[in-house]
Short mmCIF file of C-alpha atoms in Angstrom, two decimals:
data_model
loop_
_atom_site.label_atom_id
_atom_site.label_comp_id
_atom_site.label_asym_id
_atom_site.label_seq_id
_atom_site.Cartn_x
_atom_site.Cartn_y
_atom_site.Cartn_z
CA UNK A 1 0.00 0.00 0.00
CA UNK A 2 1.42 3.54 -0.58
CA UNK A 3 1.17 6.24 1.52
CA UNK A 4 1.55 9.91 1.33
CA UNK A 5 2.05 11.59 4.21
CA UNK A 6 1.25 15.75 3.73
CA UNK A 7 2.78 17.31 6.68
CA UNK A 8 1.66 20.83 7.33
CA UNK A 9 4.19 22.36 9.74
CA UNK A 10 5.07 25.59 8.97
CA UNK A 11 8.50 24.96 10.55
CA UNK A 12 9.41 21.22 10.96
CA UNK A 13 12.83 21.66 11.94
CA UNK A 14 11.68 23.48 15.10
CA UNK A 15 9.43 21.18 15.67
CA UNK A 16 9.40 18.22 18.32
CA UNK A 17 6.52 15.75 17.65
CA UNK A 18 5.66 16.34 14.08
CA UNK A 19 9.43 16.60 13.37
CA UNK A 20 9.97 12.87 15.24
CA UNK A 21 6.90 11.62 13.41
CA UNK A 22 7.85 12.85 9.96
CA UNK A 23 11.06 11.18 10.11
CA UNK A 24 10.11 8.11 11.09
CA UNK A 25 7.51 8.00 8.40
CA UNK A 26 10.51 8.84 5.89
CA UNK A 27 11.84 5.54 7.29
CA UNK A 28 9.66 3.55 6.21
CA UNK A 29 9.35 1.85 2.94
CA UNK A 30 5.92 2.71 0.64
CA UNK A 31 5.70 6.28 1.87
CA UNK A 32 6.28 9.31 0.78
CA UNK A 33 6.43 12.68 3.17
CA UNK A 34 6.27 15.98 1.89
CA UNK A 35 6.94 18.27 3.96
CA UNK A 36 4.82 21.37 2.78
CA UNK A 37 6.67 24.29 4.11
CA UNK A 38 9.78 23.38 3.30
CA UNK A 39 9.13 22.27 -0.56
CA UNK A 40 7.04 25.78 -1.15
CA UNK A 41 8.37 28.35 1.12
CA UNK A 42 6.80 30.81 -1.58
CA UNK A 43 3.68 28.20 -0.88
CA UNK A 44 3.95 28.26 -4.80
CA UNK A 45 2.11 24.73 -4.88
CA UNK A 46 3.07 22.08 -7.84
CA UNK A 47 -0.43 21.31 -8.63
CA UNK A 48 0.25 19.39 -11.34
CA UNK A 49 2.77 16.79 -8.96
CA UNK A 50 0.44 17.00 -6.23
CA UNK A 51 -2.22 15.26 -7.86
CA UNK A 52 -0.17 12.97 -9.25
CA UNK A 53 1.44 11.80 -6.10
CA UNK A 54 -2.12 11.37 -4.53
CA UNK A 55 -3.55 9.95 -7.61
CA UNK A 56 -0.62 7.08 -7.09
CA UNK A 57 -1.07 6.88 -3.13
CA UNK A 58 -3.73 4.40 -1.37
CA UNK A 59 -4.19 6.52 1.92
CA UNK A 60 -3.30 9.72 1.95
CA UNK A 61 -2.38 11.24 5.93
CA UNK A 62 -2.49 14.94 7.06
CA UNK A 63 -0.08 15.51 9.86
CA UNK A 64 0.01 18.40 11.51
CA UNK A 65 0.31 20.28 14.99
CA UNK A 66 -3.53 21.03 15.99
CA UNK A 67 -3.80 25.27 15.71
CA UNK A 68 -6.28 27.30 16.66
CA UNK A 69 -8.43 24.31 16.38
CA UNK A 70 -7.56 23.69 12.63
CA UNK A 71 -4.43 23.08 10.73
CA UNK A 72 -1.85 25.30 9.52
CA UNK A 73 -2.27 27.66 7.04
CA UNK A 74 -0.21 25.90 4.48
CA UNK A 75 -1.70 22.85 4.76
CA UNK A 76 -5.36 24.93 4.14
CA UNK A 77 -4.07 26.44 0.92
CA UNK A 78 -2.81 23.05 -0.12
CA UNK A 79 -6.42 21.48 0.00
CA UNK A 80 -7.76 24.56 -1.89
CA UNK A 81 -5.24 24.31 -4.63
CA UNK A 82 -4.93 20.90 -5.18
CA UNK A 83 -8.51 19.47 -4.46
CA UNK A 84 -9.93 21.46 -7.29
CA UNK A 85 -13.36 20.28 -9.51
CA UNK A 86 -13.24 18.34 -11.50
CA UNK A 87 -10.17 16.06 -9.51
CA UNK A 88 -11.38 16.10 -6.32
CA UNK A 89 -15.01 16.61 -6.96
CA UNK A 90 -17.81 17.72 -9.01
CA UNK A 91 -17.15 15.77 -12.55
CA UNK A 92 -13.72 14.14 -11.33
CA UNK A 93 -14.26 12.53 -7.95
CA UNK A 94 -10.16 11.04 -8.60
CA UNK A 95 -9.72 10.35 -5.32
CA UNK A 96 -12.87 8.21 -4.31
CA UNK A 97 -12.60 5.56 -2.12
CA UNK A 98 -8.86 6.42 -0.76
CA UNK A 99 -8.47 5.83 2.72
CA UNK A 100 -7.62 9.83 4.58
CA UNK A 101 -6.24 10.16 8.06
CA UNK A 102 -5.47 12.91 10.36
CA UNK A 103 -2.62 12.79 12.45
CA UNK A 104 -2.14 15.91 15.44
CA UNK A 105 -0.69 16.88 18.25
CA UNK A 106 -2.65 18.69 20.47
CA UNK A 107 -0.88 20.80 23.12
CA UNK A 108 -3.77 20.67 25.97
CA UNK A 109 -4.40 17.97 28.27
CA UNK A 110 -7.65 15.19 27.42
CA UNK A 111 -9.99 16.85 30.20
CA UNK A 112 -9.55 20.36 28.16
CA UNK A 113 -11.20 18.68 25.07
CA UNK A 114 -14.41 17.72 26.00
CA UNK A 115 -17.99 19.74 26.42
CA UNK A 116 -17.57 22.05 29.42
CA UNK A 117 -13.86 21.58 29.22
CA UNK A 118 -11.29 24.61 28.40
CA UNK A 119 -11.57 24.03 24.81
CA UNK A 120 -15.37 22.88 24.46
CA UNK A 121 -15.40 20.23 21.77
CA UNK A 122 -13.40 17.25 21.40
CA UNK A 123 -10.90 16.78 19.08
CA UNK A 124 -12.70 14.46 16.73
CA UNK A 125 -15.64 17.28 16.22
CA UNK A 126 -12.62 19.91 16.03
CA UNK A 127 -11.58 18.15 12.86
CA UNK A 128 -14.72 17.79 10.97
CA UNK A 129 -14.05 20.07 8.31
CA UNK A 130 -11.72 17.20 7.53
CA UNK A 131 -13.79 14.44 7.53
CA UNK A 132 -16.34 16.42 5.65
CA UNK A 133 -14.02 17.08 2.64
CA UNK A 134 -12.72 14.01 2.65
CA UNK A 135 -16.68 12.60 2.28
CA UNK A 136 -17.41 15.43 0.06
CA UNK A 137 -14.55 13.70 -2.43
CA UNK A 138 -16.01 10.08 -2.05
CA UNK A 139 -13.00 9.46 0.29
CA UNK A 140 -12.76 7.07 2.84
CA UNK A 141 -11.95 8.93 6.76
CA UNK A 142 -10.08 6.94 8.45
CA UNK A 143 -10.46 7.22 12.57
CA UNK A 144 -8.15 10.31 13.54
CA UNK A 145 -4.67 9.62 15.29
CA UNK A 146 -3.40 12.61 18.77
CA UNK A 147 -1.36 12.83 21.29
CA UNK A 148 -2.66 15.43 24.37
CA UNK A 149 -0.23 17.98 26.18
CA UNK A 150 2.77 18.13 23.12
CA UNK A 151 4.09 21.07 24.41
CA UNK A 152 4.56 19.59 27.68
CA UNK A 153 6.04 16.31 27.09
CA UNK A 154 9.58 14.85 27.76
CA UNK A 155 12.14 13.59 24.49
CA UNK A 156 11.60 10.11 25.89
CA UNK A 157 7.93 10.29 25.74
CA UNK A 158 7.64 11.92 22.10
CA UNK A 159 9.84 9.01 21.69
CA UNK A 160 7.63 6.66 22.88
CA UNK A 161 4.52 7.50 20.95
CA UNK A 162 5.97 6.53 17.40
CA UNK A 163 5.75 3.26 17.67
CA UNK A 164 2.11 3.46 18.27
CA UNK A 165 1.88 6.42 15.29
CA UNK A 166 3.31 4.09 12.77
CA UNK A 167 1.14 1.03 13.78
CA UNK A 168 -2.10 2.65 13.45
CA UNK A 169 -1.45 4.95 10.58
CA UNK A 170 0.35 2.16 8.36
CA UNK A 171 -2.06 -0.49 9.38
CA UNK A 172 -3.30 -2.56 6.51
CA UNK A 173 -7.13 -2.97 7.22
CA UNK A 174 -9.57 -0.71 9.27
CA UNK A 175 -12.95 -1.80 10.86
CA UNK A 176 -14.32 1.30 12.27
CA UNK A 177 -16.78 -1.53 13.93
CA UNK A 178 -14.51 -3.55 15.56
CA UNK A 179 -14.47 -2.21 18.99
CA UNK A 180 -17.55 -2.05 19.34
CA UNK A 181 -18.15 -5.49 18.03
CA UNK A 182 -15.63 -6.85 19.99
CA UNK A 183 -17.63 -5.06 22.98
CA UNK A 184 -20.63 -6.47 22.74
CA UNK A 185 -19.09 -10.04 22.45
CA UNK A 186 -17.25 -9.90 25.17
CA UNK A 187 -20.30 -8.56 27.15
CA UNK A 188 -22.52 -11.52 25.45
CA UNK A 189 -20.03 -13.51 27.05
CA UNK A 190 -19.58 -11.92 30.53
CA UNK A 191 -23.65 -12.00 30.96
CA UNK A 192 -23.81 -15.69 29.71
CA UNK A 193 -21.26 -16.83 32.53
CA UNK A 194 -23.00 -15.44 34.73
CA UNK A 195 -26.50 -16.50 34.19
CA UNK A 196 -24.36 -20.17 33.79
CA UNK A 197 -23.64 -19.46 37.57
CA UNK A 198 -27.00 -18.80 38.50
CA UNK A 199 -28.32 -22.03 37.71
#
């Protein structure tokens, strides 16, 4: 399967998580990272080899650090250059039924994402707009990947959530069912043993 990965940093080298992320997607064999700011400084986008490399790409992940509850600018103007009619929609629809991710960092703790919390909303309904567009193409939106309080944590723990980052976003086959499926067996399960025990 081939992968893009569109990272939307506006300054990866600076960068702790994204930058630790990016490079271990670049490690990788079957994906491709392109890092946005640093290809088109002048954010002079290559239309033309943007669609092609999504065209040639099975699932296609946004990375980015979450800001001001949205992505970076230059991953915006991206989107609205490259997912024009016609390729990405109205008469074109080239990308339906490619599997889209987000992957963020979020710089607040959990309990600040949630109704009533700091922030209000949860970062799933923060990143709608994504999930929308990708729908809006005929896309397929893959369950989001984050990691809470990025500004606050330790080398060793950035280092410890890549692993984990590659494993879900690289992984072959997604049920967006199988928790819960796997839920409601086990509880089947639970509840049969113990009516077993009753009797």
């Amino acid at each position: 399967m081939q992968t893009l990965v569109l990272v939307g940093h506006p300054n990866l080298e600076a960068s702790r998580v994204n930058k630790k992320w990016a490079q271990a997607f670049s490690e990788q064999s079957n994906v491709t990272v392109r890092d946005l700011s640093s290809l088109y400084p002048e954010w002079d986008i290559d239309v033309i080899t943007e669609q092609k490399l999504l065209l040639e790409s099975s699932r296609i992940i946004f990375q980015f650090p979450l800001y001001w509850y949205s992505c970076p600018p230059i991953l915006k103007h991206y989107i609205d250059l490259v997912f024009l009619p016609g390729f990405a929609y109205a008469s074109g629809y080239r990308l339906k039924d490619k599997e889209f991710m987000v992957l963020t960092s979020v710089g607040s703790a959990p309990e600040d994402y949630r109704s009533g919390g700091h922030n209000n909303f949860t970062v799933d309904e923060l990143l709608r707009s994504f999930e929308q567009t990708v729908k809006y193409c005929k896309g397929k939106y893959l369950s989001p990947y984050y990691i809470y309080r990025s500004l606050a944590i330790d080398n060793d723990e950035i280092d410890a959530t890549v692993d984990p980052m590659l494993s879900y976003a690289l992984k072959s086959i997604y049920d967006p069912e199988a928790g819960h499926k796997k839920f409601i067996a086990d509880t089947m399960q639970k509840i049969y043993e113990r009516a077993m025990e009753t009797d």
